XYZ file of C-alpha atoms in Angstrom:
603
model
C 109.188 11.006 180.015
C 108.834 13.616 182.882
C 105.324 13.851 183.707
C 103.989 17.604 185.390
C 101.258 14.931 187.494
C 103.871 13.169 188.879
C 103.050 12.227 192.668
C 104.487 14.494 195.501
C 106.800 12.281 196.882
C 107.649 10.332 193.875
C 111.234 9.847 192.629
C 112.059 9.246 189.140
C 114.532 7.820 186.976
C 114.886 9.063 183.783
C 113.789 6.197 181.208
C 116.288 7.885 178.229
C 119.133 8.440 180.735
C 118.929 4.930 182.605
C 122.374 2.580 183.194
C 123.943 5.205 185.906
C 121.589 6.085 187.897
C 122.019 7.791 191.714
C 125.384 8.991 190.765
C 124.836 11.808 189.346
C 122.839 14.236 191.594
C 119.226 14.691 191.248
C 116.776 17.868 190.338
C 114.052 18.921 192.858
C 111.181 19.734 190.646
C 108.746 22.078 192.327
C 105.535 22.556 189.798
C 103.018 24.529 191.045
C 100.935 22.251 193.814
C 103.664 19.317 193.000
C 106.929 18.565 193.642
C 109.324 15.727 192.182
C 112.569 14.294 192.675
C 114.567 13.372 188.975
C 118.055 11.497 189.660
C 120.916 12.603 187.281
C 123.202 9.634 185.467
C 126.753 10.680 185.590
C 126.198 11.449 181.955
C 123.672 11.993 179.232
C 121.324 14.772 178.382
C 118.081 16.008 179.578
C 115.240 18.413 177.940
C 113.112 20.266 179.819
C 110.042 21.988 177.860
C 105.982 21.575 177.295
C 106.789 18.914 174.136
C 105.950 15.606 174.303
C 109.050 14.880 173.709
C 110.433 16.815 176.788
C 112.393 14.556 179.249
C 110.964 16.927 182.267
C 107.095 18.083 180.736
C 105.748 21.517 182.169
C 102.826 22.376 181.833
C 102.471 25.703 180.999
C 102.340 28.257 178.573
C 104.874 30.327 179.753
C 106.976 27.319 178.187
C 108.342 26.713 175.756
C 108.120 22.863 173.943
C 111.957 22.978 173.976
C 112.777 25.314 176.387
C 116.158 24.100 178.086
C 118.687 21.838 177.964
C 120.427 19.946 181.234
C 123.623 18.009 180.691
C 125.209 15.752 182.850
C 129.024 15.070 181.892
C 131.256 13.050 184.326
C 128.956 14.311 187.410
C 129.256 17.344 186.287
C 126.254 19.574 185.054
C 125.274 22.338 182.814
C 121.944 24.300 181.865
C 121.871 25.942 178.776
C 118.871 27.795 177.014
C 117.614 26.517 173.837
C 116.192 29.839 172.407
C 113.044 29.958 174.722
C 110.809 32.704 174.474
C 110.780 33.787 178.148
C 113.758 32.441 179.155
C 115.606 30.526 181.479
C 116.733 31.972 184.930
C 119.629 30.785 187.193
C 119.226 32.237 190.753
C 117.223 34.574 189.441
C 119.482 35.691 186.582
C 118.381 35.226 183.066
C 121.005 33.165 181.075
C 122.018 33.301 177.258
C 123.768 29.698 176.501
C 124.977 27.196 178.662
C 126.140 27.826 182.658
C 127.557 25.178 184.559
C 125.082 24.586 187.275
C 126.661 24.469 191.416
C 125.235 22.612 194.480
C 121.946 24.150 195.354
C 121.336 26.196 192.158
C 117.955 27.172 191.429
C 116.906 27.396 187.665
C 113.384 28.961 186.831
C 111.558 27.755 184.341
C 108.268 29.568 183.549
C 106.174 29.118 186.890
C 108.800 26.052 187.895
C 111.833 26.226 189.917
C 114.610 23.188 189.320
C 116.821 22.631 192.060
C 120.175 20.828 191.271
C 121.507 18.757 194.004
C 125.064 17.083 192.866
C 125.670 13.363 193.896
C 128.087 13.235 197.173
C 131.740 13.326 196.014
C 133.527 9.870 196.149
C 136.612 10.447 195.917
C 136.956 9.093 192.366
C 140.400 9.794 190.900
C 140.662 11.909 188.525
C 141.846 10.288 184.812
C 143.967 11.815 182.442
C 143.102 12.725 178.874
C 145.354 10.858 175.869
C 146.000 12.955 173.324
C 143.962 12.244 170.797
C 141.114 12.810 173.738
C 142.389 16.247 174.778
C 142.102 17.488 171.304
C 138.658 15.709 171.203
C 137.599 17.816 174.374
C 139.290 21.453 173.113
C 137.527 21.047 170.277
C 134.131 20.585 172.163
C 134.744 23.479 174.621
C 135.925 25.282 170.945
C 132.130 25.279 169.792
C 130.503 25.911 172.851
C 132.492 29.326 172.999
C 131.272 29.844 169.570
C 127.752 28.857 170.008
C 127.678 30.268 174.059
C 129.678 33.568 173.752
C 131.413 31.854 176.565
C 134.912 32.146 177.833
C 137.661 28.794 178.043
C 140.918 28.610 179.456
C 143.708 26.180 178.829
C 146.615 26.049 180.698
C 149.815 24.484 179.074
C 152.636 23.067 181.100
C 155.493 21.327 179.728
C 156.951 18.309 181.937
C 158.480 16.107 179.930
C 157.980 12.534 179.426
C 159.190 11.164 183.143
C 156.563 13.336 185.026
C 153.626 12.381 182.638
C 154.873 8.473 182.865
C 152.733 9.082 186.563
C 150.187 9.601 185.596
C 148.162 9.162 188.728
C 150.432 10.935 190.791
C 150.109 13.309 188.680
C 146.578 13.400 188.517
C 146.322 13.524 192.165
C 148.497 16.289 192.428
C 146.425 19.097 190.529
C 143.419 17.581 191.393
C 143.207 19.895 194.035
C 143.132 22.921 191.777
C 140.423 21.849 189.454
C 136.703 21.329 189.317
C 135.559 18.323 188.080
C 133.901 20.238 185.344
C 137.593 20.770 184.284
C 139.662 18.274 181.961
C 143.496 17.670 181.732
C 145.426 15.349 179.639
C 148.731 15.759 177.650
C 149.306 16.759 174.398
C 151.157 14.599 171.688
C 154.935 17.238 172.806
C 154.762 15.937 176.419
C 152.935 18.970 177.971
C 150.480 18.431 180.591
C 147.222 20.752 179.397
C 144.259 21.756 181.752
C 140.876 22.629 180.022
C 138.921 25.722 182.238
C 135.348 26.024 181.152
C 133.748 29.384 181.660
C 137.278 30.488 182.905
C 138.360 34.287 181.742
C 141.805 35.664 181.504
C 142.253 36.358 185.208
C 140.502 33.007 186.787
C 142.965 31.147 183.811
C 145.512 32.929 185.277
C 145.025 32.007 188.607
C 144.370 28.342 188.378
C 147.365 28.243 185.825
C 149.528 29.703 189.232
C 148.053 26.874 191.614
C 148.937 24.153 188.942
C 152.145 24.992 188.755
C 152.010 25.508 192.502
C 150.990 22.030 193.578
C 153.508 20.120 190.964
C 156.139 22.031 192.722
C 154.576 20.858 196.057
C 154.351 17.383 194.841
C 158.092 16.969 194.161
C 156.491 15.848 190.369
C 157.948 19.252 188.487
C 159.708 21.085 191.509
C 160.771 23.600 188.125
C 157.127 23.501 186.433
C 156.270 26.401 184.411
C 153.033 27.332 182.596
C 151.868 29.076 180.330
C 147.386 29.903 179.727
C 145.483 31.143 176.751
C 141.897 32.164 176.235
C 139.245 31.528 173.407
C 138.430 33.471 171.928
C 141.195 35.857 172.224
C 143.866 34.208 171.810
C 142.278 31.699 169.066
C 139.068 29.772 168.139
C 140.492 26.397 166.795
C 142.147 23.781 169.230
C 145.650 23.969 167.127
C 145.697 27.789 167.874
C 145.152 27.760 171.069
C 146.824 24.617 172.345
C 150.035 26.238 170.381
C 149.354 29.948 172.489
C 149.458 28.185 175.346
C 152.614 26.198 175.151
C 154.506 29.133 173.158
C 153.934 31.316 176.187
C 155.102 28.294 178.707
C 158.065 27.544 176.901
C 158.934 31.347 177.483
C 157.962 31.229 181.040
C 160.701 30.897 184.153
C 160.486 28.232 186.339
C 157.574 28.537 189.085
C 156.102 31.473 186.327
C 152.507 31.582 184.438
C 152.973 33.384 181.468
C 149.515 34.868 179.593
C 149.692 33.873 175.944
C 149.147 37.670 175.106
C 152.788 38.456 176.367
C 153.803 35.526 174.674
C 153.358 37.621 171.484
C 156.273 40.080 170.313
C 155.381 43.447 169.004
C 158.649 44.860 167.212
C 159.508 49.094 166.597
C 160.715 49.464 163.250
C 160.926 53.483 163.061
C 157.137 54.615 163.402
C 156.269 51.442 162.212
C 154.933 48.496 164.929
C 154.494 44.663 163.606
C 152.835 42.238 165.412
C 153.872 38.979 165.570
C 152.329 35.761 167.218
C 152.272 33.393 164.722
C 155.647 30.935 164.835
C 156.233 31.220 160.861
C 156.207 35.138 160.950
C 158.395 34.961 163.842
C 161.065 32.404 162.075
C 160.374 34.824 158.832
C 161.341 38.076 160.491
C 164.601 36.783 161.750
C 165.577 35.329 158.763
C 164.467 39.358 157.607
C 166.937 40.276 159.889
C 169.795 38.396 159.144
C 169.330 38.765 155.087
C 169.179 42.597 155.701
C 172.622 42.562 156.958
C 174.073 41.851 152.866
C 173.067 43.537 149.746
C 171.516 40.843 148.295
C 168.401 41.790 146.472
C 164.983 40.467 148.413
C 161.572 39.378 146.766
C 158.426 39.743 148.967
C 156.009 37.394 147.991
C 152.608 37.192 149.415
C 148.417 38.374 149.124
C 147.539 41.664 148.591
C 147.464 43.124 152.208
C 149.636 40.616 154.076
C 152.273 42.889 155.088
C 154.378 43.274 152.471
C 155.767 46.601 152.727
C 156.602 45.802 156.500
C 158.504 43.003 155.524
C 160.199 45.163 153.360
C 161.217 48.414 155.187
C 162.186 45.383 158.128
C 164.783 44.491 155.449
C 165.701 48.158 155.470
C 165.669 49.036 159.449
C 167.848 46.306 160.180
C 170.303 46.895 156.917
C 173.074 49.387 157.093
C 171.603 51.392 154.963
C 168.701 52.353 157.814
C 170.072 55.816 157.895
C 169.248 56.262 154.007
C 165.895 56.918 152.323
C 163.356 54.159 152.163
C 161.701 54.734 148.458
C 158.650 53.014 147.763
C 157.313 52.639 144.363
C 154.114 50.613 143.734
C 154.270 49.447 140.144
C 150.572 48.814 139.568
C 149.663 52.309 140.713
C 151.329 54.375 137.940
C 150.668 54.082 133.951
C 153.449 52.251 131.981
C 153.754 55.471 130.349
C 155.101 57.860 133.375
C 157.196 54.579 135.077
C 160.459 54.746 133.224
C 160.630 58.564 134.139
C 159.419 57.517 137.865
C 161.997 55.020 138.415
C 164.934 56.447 135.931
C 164.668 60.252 136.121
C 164.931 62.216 133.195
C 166.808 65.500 131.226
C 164.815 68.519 130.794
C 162.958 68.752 127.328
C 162.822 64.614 127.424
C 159.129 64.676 126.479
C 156.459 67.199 126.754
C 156.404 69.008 130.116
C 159.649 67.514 131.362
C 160.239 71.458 131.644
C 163.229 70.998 134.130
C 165.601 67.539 134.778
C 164.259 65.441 137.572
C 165.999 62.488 139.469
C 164.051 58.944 139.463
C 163.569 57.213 142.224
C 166.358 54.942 141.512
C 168.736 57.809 142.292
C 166.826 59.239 145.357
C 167.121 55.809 147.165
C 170.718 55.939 146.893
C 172.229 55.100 150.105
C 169.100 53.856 151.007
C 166.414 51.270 149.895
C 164.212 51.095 146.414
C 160.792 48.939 147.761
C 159.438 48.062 144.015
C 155.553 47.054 145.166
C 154.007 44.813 142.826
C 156.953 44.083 140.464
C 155.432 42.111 138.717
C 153.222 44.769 136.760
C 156.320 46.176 135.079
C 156.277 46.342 131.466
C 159.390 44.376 129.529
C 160.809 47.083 128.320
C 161.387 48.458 132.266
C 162.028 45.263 133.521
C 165.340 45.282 130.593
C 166.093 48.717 131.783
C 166.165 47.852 135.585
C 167.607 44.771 134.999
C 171.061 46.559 133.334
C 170.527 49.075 136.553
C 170.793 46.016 139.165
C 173.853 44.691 137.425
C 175.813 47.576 136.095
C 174.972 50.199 139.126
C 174.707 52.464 136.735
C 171.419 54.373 134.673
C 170.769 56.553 132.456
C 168.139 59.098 132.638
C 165.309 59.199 129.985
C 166.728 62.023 127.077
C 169.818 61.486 128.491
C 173.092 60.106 127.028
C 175.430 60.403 130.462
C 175.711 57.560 132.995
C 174.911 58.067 136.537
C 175.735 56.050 138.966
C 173.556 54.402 141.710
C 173.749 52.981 145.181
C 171.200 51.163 146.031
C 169.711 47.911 147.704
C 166.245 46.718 146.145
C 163.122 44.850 147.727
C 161.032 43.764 145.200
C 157.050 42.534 146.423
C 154.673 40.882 144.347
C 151.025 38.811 144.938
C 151.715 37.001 141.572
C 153.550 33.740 141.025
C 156.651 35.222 139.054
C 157.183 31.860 138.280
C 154.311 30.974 136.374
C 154.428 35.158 134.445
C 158.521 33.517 133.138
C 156.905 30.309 132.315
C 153.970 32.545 130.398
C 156.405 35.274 128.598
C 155.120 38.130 131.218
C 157.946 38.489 133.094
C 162.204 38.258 132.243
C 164.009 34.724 133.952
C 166.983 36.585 134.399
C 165.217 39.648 136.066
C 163.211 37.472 138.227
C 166.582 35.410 139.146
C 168.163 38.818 140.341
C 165.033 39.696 142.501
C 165.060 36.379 143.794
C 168.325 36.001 145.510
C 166.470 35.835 148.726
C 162.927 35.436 149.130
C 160.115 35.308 151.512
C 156.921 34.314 151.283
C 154.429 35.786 153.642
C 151.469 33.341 154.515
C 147.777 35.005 154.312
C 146.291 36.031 157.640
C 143.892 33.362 157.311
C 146.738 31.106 158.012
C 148.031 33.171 160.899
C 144.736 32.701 162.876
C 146.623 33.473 166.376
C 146.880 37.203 165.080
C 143.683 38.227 163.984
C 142.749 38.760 167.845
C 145.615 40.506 168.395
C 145.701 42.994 165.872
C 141.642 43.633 165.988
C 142.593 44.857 169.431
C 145.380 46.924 168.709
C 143.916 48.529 165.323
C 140.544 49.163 167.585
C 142.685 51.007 170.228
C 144.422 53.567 167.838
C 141.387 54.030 165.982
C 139.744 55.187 169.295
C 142.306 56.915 170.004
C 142.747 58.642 166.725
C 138.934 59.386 167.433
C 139.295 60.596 170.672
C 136.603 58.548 171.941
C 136.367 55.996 174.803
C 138.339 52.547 173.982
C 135.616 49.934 172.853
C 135.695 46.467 174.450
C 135.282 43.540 171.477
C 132.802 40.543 173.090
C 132.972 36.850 172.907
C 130.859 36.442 170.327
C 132.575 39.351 167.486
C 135.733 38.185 168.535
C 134.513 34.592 167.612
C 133.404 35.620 164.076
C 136.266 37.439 163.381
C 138.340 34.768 163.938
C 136.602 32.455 162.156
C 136.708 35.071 158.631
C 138.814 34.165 155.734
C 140.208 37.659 155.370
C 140.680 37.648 151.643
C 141.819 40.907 152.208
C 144.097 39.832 155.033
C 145.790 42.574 157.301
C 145.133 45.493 155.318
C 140.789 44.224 155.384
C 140.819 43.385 159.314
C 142.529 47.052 159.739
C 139.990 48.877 157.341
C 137.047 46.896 159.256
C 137.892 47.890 162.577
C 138.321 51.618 161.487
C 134.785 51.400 160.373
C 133.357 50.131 163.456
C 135.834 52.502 165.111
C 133.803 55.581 163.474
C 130.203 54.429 162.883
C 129.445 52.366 166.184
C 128.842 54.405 169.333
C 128.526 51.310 171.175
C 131.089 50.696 174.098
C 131.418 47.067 173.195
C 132.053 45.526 169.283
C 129.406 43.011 169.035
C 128.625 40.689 166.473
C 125.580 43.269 164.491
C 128.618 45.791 163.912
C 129.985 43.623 161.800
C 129.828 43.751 158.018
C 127.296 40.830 156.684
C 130.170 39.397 154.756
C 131.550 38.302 158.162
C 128.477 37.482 159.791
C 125.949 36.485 157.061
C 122.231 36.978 157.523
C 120.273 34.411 156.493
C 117.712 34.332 154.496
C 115.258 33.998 156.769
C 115.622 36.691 159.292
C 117.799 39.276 156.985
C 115.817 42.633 157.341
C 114.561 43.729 153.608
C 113.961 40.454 152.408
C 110.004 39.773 150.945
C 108.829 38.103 154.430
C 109.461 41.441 155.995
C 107.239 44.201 156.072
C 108.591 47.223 153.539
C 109.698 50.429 155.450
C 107.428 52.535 156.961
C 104.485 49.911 156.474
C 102.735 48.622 159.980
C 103.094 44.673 160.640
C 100.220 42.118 160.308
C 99.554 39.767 162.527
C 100.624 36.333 160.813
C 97.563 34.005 159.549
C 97.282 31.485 162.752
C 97.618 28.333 161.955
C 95.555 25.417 164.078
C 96.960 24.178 166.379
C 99.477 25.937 167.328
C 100.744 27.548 170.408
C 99.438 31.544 170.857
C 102.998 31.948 172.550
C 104.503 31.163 169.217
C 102.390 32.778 167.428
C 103.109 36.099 169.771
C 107.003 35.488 168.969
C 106.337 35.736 165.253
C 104.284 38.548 165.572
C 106.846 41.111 168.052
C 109.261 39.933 165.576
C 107.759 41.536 162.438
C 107.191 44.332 164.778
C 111.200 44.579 165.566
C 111.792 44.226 161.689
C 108.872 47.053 160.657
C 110.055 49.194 163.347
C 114.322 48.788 161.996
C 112.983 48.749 158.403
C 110.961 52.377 159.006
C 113.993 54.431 160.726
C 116.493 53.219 158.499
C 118.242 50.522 160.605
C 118.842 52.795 163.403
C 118.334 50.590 166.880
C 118.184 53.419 169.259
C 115.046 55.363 167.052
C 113.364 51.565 166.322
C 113.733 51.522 170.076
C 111.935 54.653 170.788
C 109.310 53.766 168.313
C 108.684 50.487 170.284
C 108.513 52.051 173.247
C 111.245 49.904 174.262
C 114.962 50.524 176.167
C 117.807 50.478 173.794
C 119.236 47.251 175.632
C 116.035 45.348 175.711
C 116.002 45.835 171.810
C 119.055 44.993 171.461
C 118.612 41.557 173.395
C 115.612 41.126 171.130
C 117.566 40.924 167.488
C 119.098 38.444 168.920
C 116.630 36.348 170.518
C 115.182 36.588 167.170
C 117.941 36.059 164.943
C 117.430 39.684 163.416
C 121.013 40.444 162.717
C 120.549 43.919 160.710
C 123.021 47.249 161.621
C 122.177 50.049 162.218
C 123.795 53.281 163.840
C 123.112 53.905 167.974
């Protein structure tokens, strides 16, 4: 252990880091009247903090026992915060996660400064990931986004198997373009991939440029082609974002860089707009479009809220019946009683109030399309009835006796498994067989994880819109947690979310607070309103101190019960809690989460 009466002059090694020492850099402690020299292994893991257990001890109580974290990983080396009550600064900038750390950097800690000095570059070529080692290190970067707020880049570009066989030519080629902080390896499909820690949209874009760049230099790829992707925008799991990456390079030119977010089509169907990223809903709308150009009867099949109905008036755009009416009845939304007349039409003096003869649906759609939304809530005797209409073209109205005949295409949707309702009794075989002729089967949301980003954005732009207020940004960190929600309401959920936030959060930027709890749970421990926390109105206590233990800690506790009294008294509303604090709106605002308080509450 790191000891804050270290000599002057002294240079240590690291007991818990020993094996590569001198390779790695070193720190330059300066401690009030001392100063130390630490050497860095090429990797491992430091802690820096008052504990006993700290690697590099400070004494002081402006630290914390774990205050920061330093990590070393292939001579490359990041700080990262580990909660600390006051904080850790880089150059004089207070950081929230990890930050890689540059030559020189100066990183305050209490009354300490830390100087990182990285080892002298050898000229060690740079190795290639396998496979199964990229995926290891995506998935790595993956949860430091998540726990960070963070950006990554990867960079996709597919070679082919000759180019990768060189692998140290072709490590020496882009070597040029990367820092070592930086990974590549290829994937299992032969595409070389580049992994861009703390990397945006724009600095992916232009190191994805320079890659391809450089291969063409090399004579390796003279025809390379790339294509980047971003967590958390463009996904949060390694499978997602690997797959944004390469779908946007395979639809790049040769010498291009393609963003994943143009990678992503965005169809017109009338006033309607579908957004599709996800390579099953892509393979499922053109197989839409080529069914729509027969007759045949088509049966929707999917969650409530997975888009459905736009998979069904898709079948009608592209038809040639796109000129007709689109009809839509939903079948769970309308008693069993007022259906038949819905669907069949019926003769004046039918049934009480039928005071004048009315059309059904059936016979408004002709021409056209009939969209029957959950079928499967029709009663038998309907499902006989339409069942005669699909096969004879022909109805009859209710109180009528005279045949009409129809022209009509049906698309039939339904969240049940018709299946299992014939095998049960609930629903005809032969009906179901005639709805059937075609089907598609629309996966959840959950399952089309490249998406959710996409549509958050766009649903949060019309809202504005709609609202006529400013366009809200969405930060790492919400865009993290919404990607990471099970959407059990799927599209139609994410959509009525967003137009919450949309209304009820002034804030210029969707962070993770304006979220509803289901999506970011509060735990039990720091949820406002739970017995630990003061009631409303009622003035916090200072906790019972408890020996031995450090007043700093004890001063956390006690500004936290005065952030949760202060929220719990004005209702949840940051910007009056603020003003009853005596504090700016921001600085509260970093507060909740420095605490963990994770309550809403208007601006």
């Amino acid at each position: 252990m790191a000891s804050a009466g270290d000599d002057k002059s002294a240079t240590q090694t690291l007991p818990a880091m020993a094996g590569a020492v001198g390779d790695g850099g070193y720190l330059l402690v300066v401690d009030g009247a001392t100063s130390r020299r630490l050497r860095l292994p090429r990797n491992g893991s430091l802690l820096v903090g008052r504990g006993d257990e700290a690697d590099v001890r400070i004494e002081s109580q402006a630290v914390s026992r774990r205050h920061a974290e330093l990590h070393v990983s292939d001579g490359e080396a990041r700080v990262a915060d580990l909660g600390s009550h006051n904080g850790t600064l880089l150059n004089g900038e207070r950081i929230d996660g990890a930050r890689p750390l540059q030559n020189g950097d100066m990183i305050g800690i209490g009354d300490a400064e830390l100087i990182y000095r990285r080892a002298a570059d050898t000229s060690r070529p740079r190795r290639l990931l396998d496979p199964a080692a990229l995926t290891r290190r995506i998935v790595e970067e993956l949860e430091r986004v998540g726990a960070t707020e963070r950006p990554l880049g990867l960079v996709a570009l597919p070679l082919g198997a000759r180019a990768l066989a060189d692998g140290a030519g072709l490590a020496a080629a882009i070597d040029g373009c990367l820092r070592r902080l930086d990974a590549a390896g290829w994937s299992a499909e032969g595409t070389l991939v580049a992994i861009l820690p703390e990397r945006d949209r724009d600095a992916s874009e232009e190191i994805a440029r320079a890659l391809v760049a450089a291969l063409a230099a090399s004579g390796i790829a003279r025809a390379a082609r790339a294509g980047f992707a971003t967590a958390p925008a463009d996904g949060c799991d390694a499978p997602t974002l690997l797959g944004a990456a390469r779908a946007a390079a395979q639809g790049a030119a040769p010498g291009e860089a393609v963003d994943a977010t143009r990678a992503a089509t965005e169809i017109q169907l009338g006033d309607r707009r579908v957004v599709l990223a996800d390579p099953a809903m892509v393979r499922l709308y053109d197989l839409i479009k080529r069914l729509a150009a027969s007759d045949l009867p088509v049966l929707v099949c999917g969650e409530t809220g997975a888009g459905k109905e736009h998979a069904a008036f898709a079948v009608h755009w592209h038809s040639p019946r796109r000129d007709g009416p689109f009809v839509i009845l939903n079948c769970a939304a309308i008693t069993e009683t007022l259906v038949e007349s819905e669907l069949f039409g019926h003769e004046k003096g039918a049934f009480s109030g039928a005071i004048a003869a009315k059309p059904g649906l059936i016979e408004v759609s002709g021409g056209g399309t009939l969209f029957l939304d959950e079928v499967g809530e029709l009663s038998a005797a309907v499902q006989a009835k339409l069942l005669r209409v699909l096969e004879q073209k022909r109805l009859t109205r209710v109180g009528g006796l005279r045949e009409v005949p129809v022209d009509l295409r049906v698309v039939a949707a339904t969240n049940r498994d018709l299946e299992a309702e014939v095998a049960a009794g609930r629903f005809r075989r032969d009906l179901f067989f005639r709805l059937g002729a075609a089907t598609v089967v629309l996966p959840p949301l959950r399952d089309r994880p490249r998406e959710i980003a996409l549509l958050a954005r766009r649903f949060l732009d019309d809202a504005c819109a709609r609202l006529g207020r400013p366009q809200m940004a969405i930060s790492t960190g919400a865009m993290v947690h919404l990607a990471g929600f099970a959407w059990p309401g799927n599209v139609r959920e994410l959509k009525n979310v967003i137009e919450y936030i949309a209304a009820a959060i002034p804030e210029p930027v969707l962070e993770p607070w304006c979220l509803p709890d289901a999506i970011v749970p509060i735990a039990a421990d720091t949820a406002l309103g739970t017995p630990s926390s003061p009631s409303p109105g009622a003035g916090a206590t200072a906790p019972a101190r408890r020996p031995g233990r450090p007043l700093t800690d004890e001063v956390r506790d006690f500004e936290r019960q005065l952030i949760v009294a202060a929220l719990a008294a004005c209702g949840e509303v940051r910007k009056s809690a603020a003003e009853q604090l005596g504090l700016p709106l921001r600085t509260l605002v970093y507060k909740l989460k420095q605490h963990g308080i994770t309550g809403r509450g208007g601006g």
